[in-house]
């Protein structure tokens, strides 16, 4: 954000940069407050509740520095056992860093993790970390080369079945 601002407006004093970035953050948070009821997709919520009901630990690996705030606004923060945002790691997706950080915070090995992602960079990062990657299409934008499972709508049972099948296949062929 700082890079964009300084690229557009040369020689902007640091004090004005800080003011502009603070205004932008306030506007973003105000828009999130107004959109509170439309932030969460019902299928995502069903997936989270199903995973919790099965005793699974849930982590969030978001490149956004507003991840905590978005979860709080949406009332979802209590569902997550580990949360990493753009502040926890130096390298963003497609680097695997944020996924590895969340796995460590959850106390799990990367091969025990199922990642649900809506971006090619996220799929690449999850796969690079050695995790099972589920791609969720958002308006036809996702075309990852290495995704384990591609879905138009999230379905907990289908994800677990595919993960279990892949796990069994790998252990049988090893």
XYZ file of C-alpha atoms in Angstrom:
174
model
C 0.000 0.000 0.000
C 2.837 2.336 0.866
C 4.621 1.415 -2.374
C 1.534 2.192 -4.448
C 1.008 5.528 -2.725
C 4.622 6.660 -3.116
C 4.710 5.480 -6.739
C 1.656 7.574 -7.592
C 2.648 10.641 -5.592
C 6.372 11.394 -5.639
C 8.064 13.059 -2.664
C 5.122 12.675 -0.298
C 6.247 13.443 3.266
C 6.203 10.519 5.702
C 3.582 12.212 7.911
C 1.170 12.476 4.965
C 1.842 8.870 3.956
C 0.896 7.757 7.477
C -2.281 9.857 7.409
C -3.315 8.454 4.022
C -2.682 4.856 5.095
C -4.631 5.387 8.328
C -7.573 6.860 6.370
C -7.519 3.920 3.984
C -7.510 1.452 6.901
C -10.428 3.265 8.558
C -12.444 3.268 5.315
C -11.752 -0.441 4.839
C -12.895 -1.256 8.367
C -16.012 0.868 7.958
C -16.886 -0.985 4.745
C -16.348 -4.301 6.527
C -18.660 -3.204 9.335
C -21.329 -2.310 6.782
C -20.884 -5.625 4.931
C -20.899 -7.728 8.105
C -23.895 -9.844 7.068
C -22.488 -10.660 3.609
C -18.888 -11.478 4.542
C -19.432 -15.164 5.288
C -20.446 -17.667 2.642
C -22.905 -20.270 3.993
C -20.876 -23.197 2.562
C -17.745 -21.927 4.276
C -19.562 -21.699 7.576
C -20.975 -25.220 7.172
C -17.472 -26.521 6.447
C -16.053 -24.844 9.557
C -18.811 -26.206 11.798
C -18.509 -29.717 10.341
C -14.747 -29.715 10.903
C -15.176 -28.499 14.481
C -17.869 -31.123 15.115
C -15.384 -33.808 14.013
C -12.800 -32.456 16.466
C -10.534 -31.010 13.805
C -8.286 -28.071 14.538
C -8.794 -25.152 12.188
C -6.237 -22.609 11.074
C -6.330 -19.563 8.874
C -3.445 -18.547 6.629
C -4.263 -15.164 5.123
C -1.979 -12.728 3.361
C -4.233 -9.902 4.499
C -3.095 -7.846 7.472
C -6.798 -7.455 8.338
C -7.533 -11.167 8.846
C -8.082 -10.903 12.611
C -10.412 -7.956 12.164
C -12.440 -9.658 9.420
C -12.844 -12.780 11.561
C -13.921 -10.671 14.506
C -16.445 -8.690 12.433
C -17.877 -11.923 11.029
C -18.004 -13.523 14.495
C -15.796 -16.409 13.360
C -12.644 -15.863 15.395
C -13.607 -18.441 18.093
C -13.753 -21.197 15.442
C -10.034 -20.895 14.682
C -7.279 -22.547 16.691
C -4.479 -20.725 14.847
C -4.524 -17.554 12.780
C -1.705 -16.193 10.658
C -1.912 -13.036 8.615
C 0.465 -10.877 6.633
C 2.271 -9.941 9.865
C 3.464 -13.431 10.891
C 5.752 -14.263 7.980
C 8.118 -12.381 5.717
C 7.252 -14.090 2.443
C 3.667 -14.092 1.237
C 1.911 -16.703 -0.875
C 2.927 -18.486 -3.088
C 5.753 -19.086 -0.593
C 4.787 -21.897 1.807
C 5.820 -19.912 4.910
C 2.372 -18.942 6.189
C 1.036 -22.488 5.777
C 4.016 -23.966 7.619
C 3.560 -21.377 10.386
C -0.116 -22.355 10.826
C 0.731 -26.085 10.815
C 3.269 -25.472 13.585
C 0.777 -23.392 15.574
C -1.756 -26.229 15.250
C 0.849 -28.821 16.244
C 0.386 -30.737 12.986
C 2.685 -31.994 10.252
C 2.123 -30.480 6.797
C 0.868 -33.822 5.425
C -1.891 -33.778 8.070
C -3.278 -30.480 6.767
C -6.104 -29.898 4.300
C -5.934 -26.400 2.829
C -8.967 -24.778 1.209
C -7.831 -21.980 -1.106
C -9.382 -19.589 -3.588
C -6.199 -18.408 -5.273
C -3.511 -19.918 -7.456
C -0.820 -18.431 -5.201
C -2.411 -20.084 -2.173
C -2.650 -23.465 -3.910
C 1.000 -23.207 -4.928
C 2.014 -22.319 -1.365
C 0.003 -25.147 0.194
C 1.352 -27.718 -2.279
C 4.891 -26.435 -1.768
C 4.398 -26.933 1.981
C 3.380 -30.564 1.348
C -0.306 -30.109 2.160
C -3.481 -31.458 0.554
C -4.886 -28.557 -1.473
C -8.564 -28.006 -2.197
C -9.265 -25.289 -4.739
C -12.551 -23.454 -4.460
C -13.544 -21.631 -7.610
C -14.512 -18.025 -7.234
C -16.203 -16.884 -10.434
C -14.085 -19.238 -12.557
C -10.821 -17.577 -11.553
C -8.944 -20.602 -10.244
C -7.030 -22.840 -12.638
C -4.242 -24.348 -10.517
C -2.055 -26.994 -12.118
C -1.396 -29.035 -8.968
C -4.607 -28.928 -6.925
C -5.624 -32.182 -5.194
C -9.343 -31.442 -5.390
C -11.278 -28.758 -7.244
C -14.761 -27.733 -6.090
C -17.354 -25.176 -7.060
C -18.997 -25.420 -3.641
C -17.423 -26.642 -0.432
C -18.524 -30.034 0.834
C -16.949 -31.392 4.025
C -17.699 -35.074 3.353
C -16.315 -34.915 -0.185
C -13.125 -33.180 0.980
C -12.505 -35.727 3.747
C -13.222 -38.633 1.391
C -10.755 -37.341 -1.213
C -8.114 -36.620 1.445
C -8.547 -40.122 2.921
C -8.343 -41.684 -0.548
C -5.167 -39.740 -1.363
C -3.650 -40.654 2.003
C -4.438 -44.377 1.485
C -3.141 -44.261 -2.101
C 0.143 -42.710 -0.976
C 0.626 -45.208 1.865
C -0.214 -48.193 -0.410
C 2.171 -47.079 -3.169
C 5.029 -46.193 -0.815
